[in-house]
mmCIF file of C-alpha atoms and ligand atoms in Angstrom:
data_model
loop_
_atom_site.group_PDB
_atom_site.id
_atom_site.type_symbol
_atom_site.label_atom_id
_atom_site.label_comp_id
_atom_site.label_asym_id
_atom_site.label_seq_id
_atom_site.Cartn_x
_atom_site.Cartn_y
_atom_site.Cartn_z
ATOM 1 C CA MET A 1391 7.681 10.251 -17.370
ATOM 2 C CA LYS A 1392 8.297 13.504 -15.165
ATOM 3 C CA SER A 1393 9.209 12.569 -12.108
ATOM 4 C CA ILE A 1394 6.885 13.243 -8.952
ATOM 5 C CA GLN A 1395 8.056 15.963 -5.922
ATOM 6 C CA ALA A 1396 7.059 14.414 -2.268
ATOM 7 C CA ASN A 1397 7.596 15.993 0.381
ATOM 8 C CA ASN A 1398 10.750 15.967 0.796
ATOM 9 C CA TYR A 1399 11.805 13.581 -1.720
ATOM 10 C CA LEU A 1400 11.230 12.498 -5.822
ATOM 11 C CA VAL A 1401 9.721 9.849 -6.513
ATOM 12 C CA HIS A 1402 11.479 8.577 -10.026
ATOM 13 C CA PHE A 1403 10.067 6.402 -13.181
ATOM 14 C CA ASN A 1404 11.693 3.626 -14.947
ATOM 15 C CA GLN A 1405 14.800 4.684 -16.860
ATOM 16 C CA ASN A 1406 15.191 8.264 -15.297
ATOM 17 C CA ALA A 1407 14.702 6.153 -12.094
ATOM 18 C CA TYR A 1408 18.398 4.665 -12.601
ATOM 19 C CA GLU A 1409 19.860 7.549 -13.967
ATOM 20 C CA ALA A 1410 18.388 9.195 -10.469
ATOM 21 C CA LEU A 1411 20.065 6.422 -8.028
ATOM 22 C CA ASN A 1412 23.523 7.055 -10.045
ATOM 23 C CA ASN A 1413 23.460 10.934 -9.865
ATOM 24 C CA HIS A 1414 22.459 10.605 -6.294
ATOM 25 C CA LEU A 1415 25.566 8.119 -5.137
ATOM 26 C CA LYS A 1416 28.003 10.607 -7.252
ATOM 27 C CA GLU A 1417 26.892 13.227 -5.569
ATOM 28 C CA ASN A 1418 26.879 12.078 -1.789
ATOM 29 C CA LYS A 1419 29.935 10.372 -0.326
ATOM 30 C CA TYR A 1420 28.005 6.999 0.909
ATOM 31 C CA SER A 1421 31.013 4.804 2.843
ATOM 32 C CA ASN A 1422 29.332 1.601 1.463
ATOM 33 C CA LEU A 1423 25.552 0.460 0.651
ATOM 34 C CA PHE A 1424 23.368 -2.207 1.630
ATOM 35 C CA ILE A 1425 20.469 -3.592 -0.290
ATOM 36 C CA ILE A 1426 18.053 -5.305 1.555
ATOM 37 C CA VAL A 1427 16.066 -7.869 -0.433
ATOM 38 C CA ASP A 1428 13.013 -10.788 0.683
ATOM 39 C CA ASP A 1429 13.546 -13.942 -0.423
ATOM 40 C CA LYS A 1430 11.639 -13.406 -3.726
ATOM 41 C CA THR A 1431 12.826 -10.129 -4.522
ATOM 42 C CA ASN A 1432 16.436 -11.241 -4.620
ATOM 43 C CA GLU A 1433 15.721 -13.817 -6.784
ATOM 44 C CA TYR A 1434 13.303 -12.288 -9.418
ATOM 45 C CA CYS A 1435 14.165 -8.195 -8.838
ATOM 46 C CA LEU A 1436 18.279 -7.645 -7.925
ATOM 47 C CA SER A 1437 19.022 -9.278 -11.285
ATOM 48 C CA LYS A 1438 17.308 -6.172 -12.897
ATOM 49 C CA LEU A 1439 18.650 -3.806 -10.474
ATOM 50 C CA LEU A 1440 22.663 -4.530 -9.777
ATOM 51 C CA PRO A 1441 23.607 -4.161 -13.469
ATOM 52 C CA GLN A 1442 21.907 -0.369 -13.267
ATOM 53 C CA ILE A 1443 23.738 0.605 -10.193
ATOM 54 C CA GLU A 1444 26.985 2.203 -11.068
ATOM 55 C CA THR A 1445 29.201 2.657 -8.765
ATOM 56 C CA ASP A 1446 32.198 1.890 -6.655
ATOM 57 C CA LEU A 1447 30.576 1.152 -3.379
ATOM 58 C CA ASN A 1448 31.527 -1.894 -1.984
ATOM 59 C CA ILE A 1449 27.626 -3.639 -2.268
ATOM 60 C CA GLU A 1450 26.005 -5.981 0.306
ATOM 61 C CA ILE A 1451 23.136 -8.053 0.305
ATOM 62 C CA ILE A 1452 20.357 -8.672 3.603
ATOM 63 C CA GLU A 1453 17.962 -11.020 2.605
ATOM 64 C CA PHE A 1454 14.956 -12.314 4.992
ATOM 65 C CA GLU A 1455 12.191 -14.388 4.484
ATOM 66 C CA SER A 1456 9.046 -12.653 2.841
ATOM 67 C CA GLY A 1457 5.860 -12.337 4.190
ATOM 68 C CA GLU A 1458 3.656 -10.445 6.771
ATOM 69 C CA GLU A 1459 4.619 -12.607 9.396
ATOM 70 C CA ASN A 1460 8.012 -11.564 9.381
ATOM 71 C CA LYS A 1461 7.240 -8.044 9.304
ATOM 72 C CA ASN A 1462 8.068 -7.865 12.990
ATOM 73 C CA ILE A 1463 11.026 -6.448 15.666
ATOM 74 C CA GLU A 1464 12.768 -9.900 15.023
ATOM 75 C CA THR A 1465 13.962 -9.407 11.832
ATOM 76 C CA CYS A 1466 14.747 -5.694 12.377
ATOM 77 C CA ILE A 1467 17.337 -7.025 14.959
ATOM 78 C CA GLN A 1468 19.057 -9.935 12.798
ATOM 79 C CA ILE A 1469 19.234 -6.958 9.947
ATOM 80 C CA TRP A 1470 20.575 -4.321 12.947
ATOM 81 C CA ASN A 1471 23.005 -6.620 13.757
ATOM 82 C CA VAL A 1472 24.058 -7.805 10.038
ATOM 83 C CA LEU A 1473 24.912 -4.102 9.428
ATOM 84 C CA THR A 1474 26.870 -3.876 12.589
ATOM 85 C CA GLU A 1475 28.527 -6.672 11.632
ATOM 86 C CA LEU A 1476 29.584 -5.783 8.392
ATOM 87 C CA GLY A 1477 30.738 -2.076 9.137
ATOM 88 C CA ALA A 1478 27.521 0.300 8.034
ATOM 89 C CA ASP A 1479 28.303 3.576 9.621
ATOM 90 C CA ARG A 1480 25.964 6.925 9.347
ATOM 91 C CA LYS A 1481 27.057 7.534 6.423
ATOM 92 C CA SER A 1482 25.749 4.477 4.668
ATOM 93 C CA LEU A 1483 22.806 3.548 2.135
ATOM 94 C CA VAL A 1484 20.116 1.611 2.729
ATOM 95 C CA ILE A 1485 18.118 0.689 -0.407
ATOM 96 C CA ASN A 1486 14.523 -1.455 -0.089
ATOM 97 C CA LEU A 1487 13.538 -3.833 -3.200
ATOM 98 C CA GLY A 1488 10.659 -5.354 -2.479
ATOM 99 C CA GLY A 1489 6.933 -4.567 -1.757
ATOM 100 C CA GLY A 1490 5.616 -3.413 1.244
ATOM 101 C CA VAL A 1491 6.771 -5.562 3.215
ATOM 102 C CA VAL A 1492 10.515 -4.805 2.713
ATOM 103 C CA THR A 1493 9.650 -1.178 2.346
ATOM 104 C CA ASP A 1494 8.200 -0.782 5.726
ATOM 105 C CA LEU A 1495 10.618 -2.476 7.363
ATOM 106 C CA GLY A 1496 13.371 -1.733 5.460
ATOM 107 C CA GLY A 1497 12.708 1.929 6.261
ATOM 108 C CA PHE A 1498 12.448 1.745 9.072
ATOM 109 C CA VAL A 1499 15.356 -0.404 9.964
ATOM 110 C CA ALA A 1500 17.307 2.740 8.658
ATOM 111 C CA SER A 1501 15.164 4.959 10.556
ATOM 112 C CA THR A 1502 16.404 3.987 13.746
ATOM 113 C CA PHE A 1503 20.274 2.344 12.969
ATOM 114 C CA LYS A 1504 22.809 4.907 14.762
ATOM 115 C CA ARG A 1505 19.474 7.294 14.463
ATOM 116 C CA GLY A 1506 18.887 7.052 11.081
ATOM 117 C CA VAL A 1507 20.682 6.281 8.060
ATOM 118 C CA ASP A 1508 19.649 7.322 4.715
ATOM 119 C CA PHE A 1509 17.425 4.850 2.290
ATOM 120 C CA ILE A 1510 15.839 4.353 -1.215
ATOM 121 C CA ASN A 1511 12.508 2.502 -1.799
ATOM 122 C CA ILE A 1512 12.286 0.514 -4.528
ATOM 123 C CA PRO A 1513 8.887 -0.484 -4.741
ATOM 124 C CA THR A 1514 8.257 -3.982 -6.600
ATOM 125 C CA THR A 1515 4.761 -4.422 -6.171
ATOM 126 C CA LEU A 1516 1.290 -2.862 -7.384
ATOM 127 C CA LEU A 1517 0.648 -2.171 -3.937
ATOM 128 C CA SER A 1518 3.746 -0.913 -2.643
ATOM 129 C CA MET A 1519 4.472 1.435 -5.974
ATOM 130 C CA VAL A 1520 0.853 2.873 -5.910
ATOM 131 C CA ASP A 1521 0.615 3.289 -2.071
ATOM 132 C CA ALA A 1522 3.256 2.304 0.137
ATOM 133 C CA SER A 1523 5.742 4.751 -1.923
ATOM 134 C CA VAL A 1524 4.406 7.635 -0.748
ATOM 135 C CA GLY A 1525 3.244 9.161 2.854
ATOM 136 C CA GLY A 1526 7.068 8.136 4.481
ATOM 137 C CA LYS A 1527 5.105 5.429 7.010
ATOM 138 C CA THR A 1528 7.346 3.127 7.826
ATOM 139 C CA GLY A 1529 7.248 0.285 10.471
ATOM 140 C CA VAL A 1530 7.151 -3.071 11.551
ATOM 141 C CA ASP A 1531 3.866 -5.576 13.563
ATOM 142 C CA LEU A 1532 3.320 -6.156 17.457
ATOM 143 C CA GLY A 1533 1.634 -9.770 17.521
ATOM 144 C CA ASN A 1534 -1.003 -9.651 14.978
ATOM 145 C CA LEU A 1535 -1.244 -5.712 15.795
ATOM 146 C CA LYS A 1536 -0.447 -4.517 12.025
ATOM 147 C CA ASN A 1537 1.661 -1.184 11.909
ATOM 148 C CA GLN A 1538 2.056 -0.750 15.460
ATOM 149 C CA ILE A 1539 5.736 -0.178 16.136
ATOM 150 C CA GLY A 1540 7.046 2.675 13.225
ATOM 151 C CA VAL A 1541 8.252 6.331 12.189
ATOM 152 C CA ILE A 1542 7.266 8.610 10.266
ATOM 153 C CA ASN A 1543 10.220 8.910 7.744
ATOM 154 C CA VAL A 1544 10.788 9.840 4.165
ATOM 155 C CA PRO A 1545 13.457 8.289 1.639
ATOM 156 C CA LYS A 1546 16.059 10.082 -0.425
ATOM 157 C CA MET A 1547 13.792 8.982 -3.502
ATOM 158 C CA VAL A 1548 11.858 6.291 -4.512
ATOM 159 C CA LEU A 1549 11.931 4.517 -7.954
ATOM 160 C CA ILE A 1550 9.355 3.135 -9.573
ATOM 161 C CA ASP A 1551 10.432 0.181 -12.496
ATOM 162 C CA THR A 1552 7.387 -1.478 -14.047
ATOM 163 C CA GLU A 1553 9.465 -3.745 -15.445
ATOM 164 C CA TYR A 1554 9.271 -4.919 -11.962
ATOM 165 C CA LEU A 1555 5.527 -6.323 -11.819
ATOM 166 C CA GLN A 1556 6.267 -8.609 -14.883
ATOM 167 C CA THR A 1557 7.402 -11.510 -12.046
ATOM 168 C CA LEU A 1558 4.176 -10.868 -9.944
ATOM 169 C CA SER A 1559 1.672 -13.058 -9.555
ATOM 170 C CA GLN A 1560 -1.889 -12.026 -10.818
ATOM 171 C CA SER A 1561 -3.416 -12.268 -7.837
ATOM 172 C CA GLU A 1562 -0.943 -9.854 -6.375
ATOM 173 C CA MET A 1563 -1.552 -7.567 -9.125
ATOM 174 C CA ARG A 1564 -4.805 -7.809 -8.054
ATOM 175 C CA SER A 1565 -4.680 -6.951 -4.606
ATOM 176 C CA GLY A 1566 -2.638 -3.580 -5.631
ATOM 177 C CA LEU A 1567 -5.546 -2.978 -7.953
ATOM 178 C CA ALA A 1568 -7.786 -2.495 -5.543
ATOM 179 C CA GLU A 1569 -5.585 1.233 -4.531
ATOM 180 C CA MET A 1570 -5.779 2.306 -7.836
ATOM 181 C CA LEU A 1571 -9.533 1.773 -7.687
ATOM 182 C CA LYS A 1572 -9.824 3.380 -4.237
ATOM 183 C CA HIS A 1573 -7.952 6.317 -5.962
ATOM 184 C CA GLY A 1574 -10.102 7.260 -8.458
ATOM 185 C CA LEU A 1575 -13.432 6.793 -6.782
ATOM 186 C CA ILE A 1576 -12.439 9.456 -4.132
ATOM 187 C CA TYR A 1577 -10.645 11.712 -5.781
ATOM 188 C CA ASP A 1578 -10.622 11.464 -9.949
ATOM 189 C CA VAL A 1579 -13.952 9.944 -11.866
ATOM 190 C CA ALA A 1580 -11.789 10.586 -15.069
ATOM 191 C CA TYR A 1581 -9.363 7.900 -13.869
ATOM 192 C CA TRP A 1582 -12.187 5.856 -12.430
ATOM 193 C CA GLU A 1583 -13.722 5.380 -16.047
ATOM 194 C CA GLN A 1584 -10.539 4.173 -16.889
ATOM 195 C CA PHE A 1585 -10.766 1.005 -15.269
ATOM 196 C CA LEU A 1586 -14.242 0.417 -16.138
ATOM 197 C CA ASP A 1587 -12.955 -1.529 -19.245
ATOM 198 C CA ILE A 1588 -10.553 -3.048 -18.088
ATOM 199 C CA LYS A 1589 -9.257 -5.428 -20.499
ATOM 200 C CA SER A 1590 -8.141 -3.065 -22.637
ATOM 201 C CA ILE A 1591 -5.807 -2.067 -20.653
ATOM 202 C CA ASP A 1592 -2.191 -3.090 -21.802
ATOM 203 C CA TYR A 1593 1.805 -2.874 -20.159
ATOM 204 C CA ASN A 1594 1.855 0.505 -21.112
ATOM 205 C CA GLY A 1595 -1.480 2.235 -20.572
ATOM 206 C CA LEU A 1596 -0.867 0.278 -16.847
ATOM 207 C CA ASP A 1597 2.630 2.730 -16.600
ATOM 208 C CA GLU A 1598 0.244 5.582 -17.119
ATOM 209 C CA LEU A 1599 -2.217 4.494 -14.316
ATOM 210 C CA ILE A 1600 0.575 3.673 -12.189
ATOM 211 C CA TYR A 1601 1.387 7.117 -12.702
ATOM 212 C CA ARG A 1602 -1.481 8.787 -11.921
ATOM 213 C CA SER A 1603 -2.128 6.666 -8.353
ATOM 214 C CA VAL A 1604 0.947 7.777 -7.110
ATOM 215 C CA GLU A 1605 0.229 11.116 -8.424
ATOM 216 C CA ILE A 1606 -3.208 10.831 -6.285
ATOM 217 C CA LYS A 1607 -1.937 9.478 -3.370
ATOM 218 C CA ASN A 1608 0.594 12.693 -3.098
ATOM 219 C CA ASP A 1609 -1.829 15.038 -3.675
ATOM 220 C CA ILE A 1610 -3.654 13.931 -0.678
ATOM 221 C CA VAL A 1611 -1.161 13.147 1.391
ATOM 222 C CA ILE A 1612 0.463 16.744 0.776
ATOM 223 C CA GLN A 1613 -2.088 18.368 1.255
ATOM 224 C CA ASP A 1614 -3.208 16.518 4.638
ATOM 225 C CA PRO A 1615 0.194 15.038 6.018
ATOM 226 C CA THR A 1616 -0.893 14.022 10.049
ATOM 227 C CA GLU A 1617 -4.175 12.476 8.628
ATOM 228 C CA LYS A 1618 -6.250 15.313 9.631
ATOM 229 C CA ASN A 1619 -8.926 15.737 7.742
ATOM 230 C CA ILE A 1620 -8.701 14.867 3.042
ATOM 231 C CA ARG A 1621 -5.966 11.606 4.148
ATOM 232 C CA LYS A 1622 -8.546 9.850 5.527
ATOM 233 C CA ALA A 1623 -10.042 9.512 2.635
ATOM 234 C CA LEU A 1624 -7.565 7.129 1.584
ATOM 235 C CA ASN A 1625 -9.651 5.125 4.205
ATOM 236 C CA PHE A 1626 -12.016 4.232 1.844
ATOM 237 C CA GLY A 1627 -12.938 0.730 1.937
ATOM 238 C CA HIS A 1628 -10.366 0.333 4.189
ATOM 239 C CA THR A 1629 -12.811 0.726 7.887
ATOM 240 C CA LEU A 1630 -14.969 -2.382 6.776
ATOM 241 C CA GLY A 1631 -12.103 -4.329 4.689
ATOM 242 C CA HIS A 1632 -9.667 -4.191 7.359
ATOM 243 C CA ALA A 1633 -12.101 -5.884 9.867
ATOM 244 C CA ILE A 1634 -12.973 -8.385 6.708
ATOM 245 C CA GLU A 1635 -8.967 -9.077 6.558
ATOM 246 C CA SER A 1636 -8.048 -9.911 9.961
ATOM 247 C CA TYR A 1637 -11.597 -12.057 10.771
ATOM 248 C CA PHE A 1638 -10.279 -13.642 7.150
ATOM 249 C CA LEU A 1639 -6.789 -13.820 8.686
ATOM 250 C CA GLU A 1640 -7.779 -14.969 12.126
ATOM 251 C CA SER A 1641 -10.471 -18.051 11.235
ATOM 252 C CA GLU A 1642 -9.312 -21.498 10.993
ATOM 253 C CA THR A 1643 -11.463 -22.217 8.519
ATOM 254 C CA LYS A 1644 -11.175 -19.416 5.726
ATOM 255 C CA THR A 1645 -9.013 -18.901 3.451
ATOM 256 C CA THR A 1646 -6.751 -16.018 3.350
ATOM 257 C CA LEU A 1647 -7.712 -12.821 1.776
ATOM 258 C CA LEU A 1648 -4.932 -10.560 0.310
ATOM 259 C CA HIS A 1649 -5.534 -6.552 1.655
ATOM 260 C CA GLY A 1650 -6.572 -5.876 -1.680
ATOM 261 C CA GLU A 1651 -9.232 -8.860 -2.012
ATOM 262 C CA ALA A 1652 -10.449 -7.204 0.927
ATOM 263 C CA ILE A 1653 -10.434 -3.751 0.503
ATOM 264 C CA ALA A 1654 -12.474 -4.836 -2.675
ATOM 265 C CA ILE A 1655 -14.986 -5.834 -0.479
ATOM 266 C CA GLY A 1656 -15.301 -2.817 1.554
ATOM 267 C CA MET A 1657 -15.802 -0.436 -1.328
ATOM 268 C CA ILE A 1658 -18.377 -2.312 -2.323
ATOM 269 C CA LEU A 1659 -19.795 -2.215 1.197
ATOM 270 C CA GLU A 1660 -18.762 1.428 1.812
ATOM 271 C CA SER A 1661 -20.589 2.431 -1.518
ATOM 272 C CA TYR A 1662 -23.781 0.795 -0.886
ATOM 273 C CA ILE A 1663 -23.579 3.014 2.709
ATOM 274 C CA SER A 1664 -22.402 5.709 0.840
ATOM 275 C CA LEU A 1665 -26.047 4.606 -1.056
ATOM 276 C CA GLN A 1666 -28.256 4.924 1.486
ATOM 277 C CA LYS A 1667 -27.095 7.862 2.891
ATOM 278 C CA ASP A 1668 -28.083 9.745 -1.209
ATOM 279 C CA LEU A 1669 -24.279 10.942 -0.911
ATOM 280 C CA ILE A 1670 -24.096 8.316 -4.392
ATOM 281 C CA THR A 1671 -26.908 7.230 -7.192
ATOM 282 C CA ALA A 1672 -27.967 3.966 -7.424
ATOM 283 C CA THR A 1673 -26.696 4.059 -10.965
ATOM 284 C CA GLU A 1674 -23.214 4.924 -9.222
ATOM 285 C CA TYR A 1675 -22.857 2.032 -6.996
ATOM 286 C CA SER A 1676 -24.814 -0.463 -9.780
ATOM 287 C CA GLU A 1677 -21.611 0.352 -11.663
ATOM 288 C CA ILE A 1678 -18.831 0.372 -8.849
ATOM 289 C CA LYS A 1679 -19.918 -3.281 -7.511
ATOM 290 C CA THR A 1680 -20.529 -4.618 -11.072
ATOM 291 C CA ALA A 1681 -16.961 -3.266 -11.666
ATOM 292 C CA ILE A 1682 -15.369 -4.397 -9.142
ATOM 293 C CA LYS A 1683 -17.180 -7.769 -8.882
ATOM 294 C CA SER A 1684 -16.216 -8.479 -12.385
ATOM 295 C CA ILE A 1685 -12.135 -7.863 -10.804
ATOM 296 C CA TYR A 1686 -12.388 -10.147 -7.948
ATOM 297 C CA ASP A 1687 -14.162 -13.516 -6.959
ATOM 298 C CA ASP A 1688 -17.148 -12.999 -4.721
ATOM 299 C CA VAL A 1689 -16.420 -14.033 -1.263
ATOM 300 C CA ILE A 1690 -18.517 -15.999 1.003
ATOM 301 C CA ILE A 1691 -19.448 -13.982 3.819
ATOM 302 C CA GLU A 1692 -22.283 -16.510 6.247
ATOM 303 C CA GLU A 1693 -24.652 -14.999 8.305
ATOM 304 C CA ASN A 1694 -21.977 -15.757 11.444
ATOM 305 C CA ASP A 1695 -18.924 -14.057 9.953
ATOM 306 C CA ILE A 1696 -20.622 -11.342 10.303
ATOM 307 C CA ASP A 1697 -20.945 -9.930 13.915
ATOM 308 C CA PRO A 1698 -17.107 -10.928 14.821
ATOM 309 C CA ILE A 1699 -16.116 -8.976 11.693
ATOM 310 C CA LEU A 1700 -18.133 -6.766 13.493
ATOM 311 C CA GLU A 1701 -16.247 -6.249 17.025
ATOM 312 C CA LEU A 1702 -13.100 -6.109 15.361
ATOM 313 C CA LEU A 1703 -13.938 -3.366 13.394
ATOM 314 C CA ILE A 1704 -14.727 -1.878 16.646
ATOM 315 C CA HIS A 1705 -11.622 -2.270 17.736
ATOM 316 C CA ASP A 1706 -10.092 -0.737 14.925
ATOM 317 C CA LYS A 1707 -7.343 1.436 15.396
ATOM 318 C CA LYS A 1708 -8.340 4.342 13.823
ATOM 319 C CA ASN A 1709 -11.322 5.002 15.479
ATOM 320 C CA GLU A 1710 -11.528 8.515 18.190
ATOM 321 C CA TYR A 1711 -13.105 8.363 21.158
ATOM 322 C CA GLY A 1712 -15.038 5.025 20.628
ATOM 323 C CA LEU A 1713 -16.958 6.185 17.440
ATOM 324 C CA ILE A 1714 -16.618 4.725 14.020
ATOM 325 C CA GLN A 1715 -16.217 7.410 11.108
ATOM 326 C CA PHE A 1716 -16.281 6.111 8.452
ATOM 327 C CA ALA A 1717 -14.695 7.930 4.695
ATOM 328 C CA LEU A 1718 -17.398 7.452 2.168
ATOM 329 C CA ILE A 1719 -18.161 8.781 -1.141
ATOM 330 C CA GLU A 1720 -19.809 11.750 -2.101
ATOM 331 C CA GLY A 1721 -20.859 11.321 -6.059
ATOM 332 C CA ILE A 1722 -17.714 9.182 -8.055
ATOM 333 C CA GLY A 1723 -14.719 11.050 -7.259
ATOM 334 C CA LYS A 1724 -15.431 12.715 -3.874
ATOM 335 C CA ILE A 1725 -15.083 12.262 -0.499
ATOM 336 C CA LYS A 1726 -16.991 12.708 2.727
ATOM 337 C CA ILE A 1727 -15.140 11.819 6.203
ATOM 338 C CA ASN A 1728 -15.794 11.241 9.739
ATOM 339 C CA GLN A 1729 -19.273 9.847 8.780
ATOM 340 C CA SER A 1730 -21.031 7.507 11.558
ATOM 341 C CA VAL A 1731 -22.728 4.787 10.063
ATOM 342 C CA GLU A 1732 -24.746 3.007 12.573
ATOM 343 C CA ASN A 1733 -24.682 -0.925 12.908
ATOM 344 C CA LYS A 1734 -28.041 -1.216 11.195
ATOM 345 C CA LEU A 1735 -26.803 0.030 7.216
ATOM 346 C CA ILE A 1736 -23.732 -2.048 8.480
ATOM 347 C CA LEU A 1737 -25.760 -5.064 8.532
ATOM 348 C CA GLU A 1738 -27.319 -3.987 5.137
ATOM 349 C CA ALA A 1739 -24.882 -3.302 3.435
ATOM 350 C CA PHE A 1740 -23.232 -7.237 3.777
ATOM 351 C CA GLN A 1741 -26.961 -8.284 3.327
ATOM 352 C CA ASP A 1742 -26.361 -6.559 -0.566
ATOM 353 C CA TYR A 1743 -23.017 -8.029 -1.259
ATOM 354 C CA LYS A 1744 -24.024 -11.516 -0.521
ATOM 355 C CA SER A 1745 -27.272 -10.611 -2.934
HETATM 356 N N1 NAD B 644 4.162 2.554 4.175
HETATM 357 C C1 NAD B 644 2.991 2.683 3.998
HETATM 358 O O1 NAD B 644 1.883 3.902 3.591
HETATM 359 C C2 NAD B 644 1.718 1.725 3.024
HETATM 360 C C3 NAD B 644 0.940 1.475 2.038
HETATM 361 C C4 NAD B 644 0.366 0.258 1.836
HETATM 362 C C5 NAD B 644 0.912 -0.508 2.622
HETATM 363 N N2 NAD B 644 1.637 -0.855 3.269
HETATM 364 C C6 NAD B 644 2.243 -2.496 3.815
HETATM 365 O O2 NAD B 644 2.693 -3.200 2.966
HETATM 366 C C7 NAD B 644 2.544 -4.155 2.907
HETATM 367 C C8 NAD B 644 1.703 -4.750 1.999
HETATM 368 O O3 NAD B 644 2.647 -5.039 0.827
HETATM 369 P P1 NAD B 644 2.315 -5.902 -0.360
HETATM 370 O O4 NAD B 644 1.375 -6.227 -0.924
HETATM 371 O O5 NAD B 644 3.659 -5.098 -1.750
HETATM 372 O O6 NAD B 644 3.741 -7.214 0.207
HETATM 373 P P2 NAD B 644 4.656 -7.988 0.357
HETATM 374 O O7 NAD B 644 5.729 -7.424 0.449
HETATM 375 O O8 NAD B 644 4.799 -8.909 0.932
HETATM 376 O O9 NAD B 644 4.769 -8.782 -1.061
HETATM 377 C C9 NAD B 644 3.876 -9.696 -1.464
HETATM 378 C C10 NAD B 644 4.614 -10.832 -2.164
HETATM 379 O O10 NAD B 644 5.175 -10.571 -3.227
HETATM 380 C C11 NAD B 644 6.741 -10.922 -3.545
HETATM 381 N N3 NAD B 644 7.226 -10.023 -4.285
HETATM 382 C C12 NAD B 644 7.253 -8.677 -4.114
HETATM 383 N N4 NAD B 644 8.233 -7.986 -5.811
HETATM 384 C C13 NAD B 644 7.432 -9.091 -6.041
HETATM 385 C C14 NAD B 644 8.052 -8.858 -7.706
HETATM 386 N N5 NAD B 644 8.212 -8.266 -8.450
HETATM 387 N N6 NAD B 644 7.703 -10.229 -8.316
HETATM 388 C C15 NAD B 644 7.503 -11.472 -7.867
HETATM 389 N N7 NAD B 644 6.927 -11.287 -6.181
HETATM 390 C C16 NAD B 644 7.203 -10.380 -5.568
HETATM 391 C C17 NAD B 644 6.309 -10.750 -2.092
HETATM 392 O O11 NAD B 644 8.028 -11.462 -1.608
HETATM 393 C C18 NAD B 644 5.939 -10.934 -0.914
HETATM 394 O O12 NAD B 644 6.215 -12.917 -1.171
HETATM 395 C C19 NAD B 644 2.108 -4.501 4.350
HETATM 396 O O13 NAD B 644 2.861 -5.067 5.497
HETATM 397 C C20 NAD B 644 0.897 -2.960 4.410
HETATM 398 O O14 NAD B 644 1.349 -2.351 6.027
HETATM 399 C C21 NAD B 644 2.376 -0.042 3.744
HETATM 400 ZN ZN1 ZN B 645 -4.719 -0.433 1.523
#
C-alpha cells in the first residue's frame, strides 16, 4: 500500500512501515530510543514491534496505566521524570505504541520534553489508526475537560500495521468503525456504501477500508489545517455525540459509552436534523439509521436524560460566540457546515432515535 503524504510527514502501511522506520533510524543519528506504551499495548503489541526494529541504539520501554483517566498531566510528569533519569536528550527518539491515549499523551510528552524531541506514532486501535493518525493534535485532559492542554505538532512518521488489531476487542473495533462511517457520510458516498454489507468485510477488505479512511481524513485536514471551514465536517455526529458521551460518563446510573458508540447515536440524530432541513431525503435517512442500528446496540435515552444532555451541548468547547453550530450532511458524501439548529428539532431527533 502506498504511503500517504500528510502535512510534513508520511503515513506508512503494514510491512512498508517497518522498512520506513528502519531507514529513518539509519538516516538519523539518534542517541537512544524510548517506546511509550500502556499496560495493554505492552502486553499485546510490543512483542510484535521489537523484532522489526533494526538498530544498535539502547531501547527503553516506558509504561503507564491504560485508560482515558490517565491521560493527564500527572502521567506526563512521571514520564518526563523517567526520561530525565534514563538520560534522554535532544537527540532521543520517542515511539508511541498504542491507542489514541498513548499517541496523544506521548506526542505531547515528546513535543514538550527539552522543547521537543522527535516522535513516531504507531497506532494500535482502529480509532487511532483512522482518526488520531493524522492532524497533529497532541495533548491531555485537564480534570474532566477533554484535550484541554496540548499542542499541534506532527510526528516524524506514522506507521499503521493492521495486525495489531487482532487483539483488540469487538467493542473497541466498533468504536473505531464509527469514525470510518463518518468519513463515508461526510466525504465519499461510494466508501459509505461499502459498509452497508458489513458482514462481508474480511481482514483484507478492512485494510483497504482503513487506508481510504486515513486518506479521507488527511484530505480534509490538508485543505483546512486550522479548522476554519471544511475540517469542521469531521465534527459530524460529534456535536450531539460528545454531549451524550459526557452525560453517560458523568451519570452514576448509566454504563459508560465508548466514544464511537456515542458518535454512532450522534450521527443518527444529526442525520435526522439534516433530513428535517431538507438536506437529505427520507430514503437516505432511513439507509443511515438502519445501517448504524444494525452495528450498534440501541442505547436507552430516557425523557429526563435529554435536558442534561442539552446542557452539556451548550458547554461544548466547539461553540463560538455561544451559538451551537452543527456540521450536517447534504446528501450522503457531502457536508454543510455552520448550521444553527433550533432546540425543538434536537428534541424531535431524540424522539425519532427512540422510536
Ligand atoms: N489526536 C487526534 O486527532 C485524536 C483523534 C481521535 C481521538 N483522539 C483521542 O484518542 C483517545 C481514544 O483513542 P482509543 O479509542 O484508541 O483509546 P485508548 O488508547 O484508550 O485504547 C482503547 C483500549 O484499547 C487498548 N488497546 C490499544 N491497542 C490495543 C491492541 N492492539 N490490542 C488490545 N488492546 C489494545 C488500550 O490499552 C485501551 O484499553 C481519546 O483520548 C481521544 O481524545 C485523538
Ligand atoms: Zn471522534
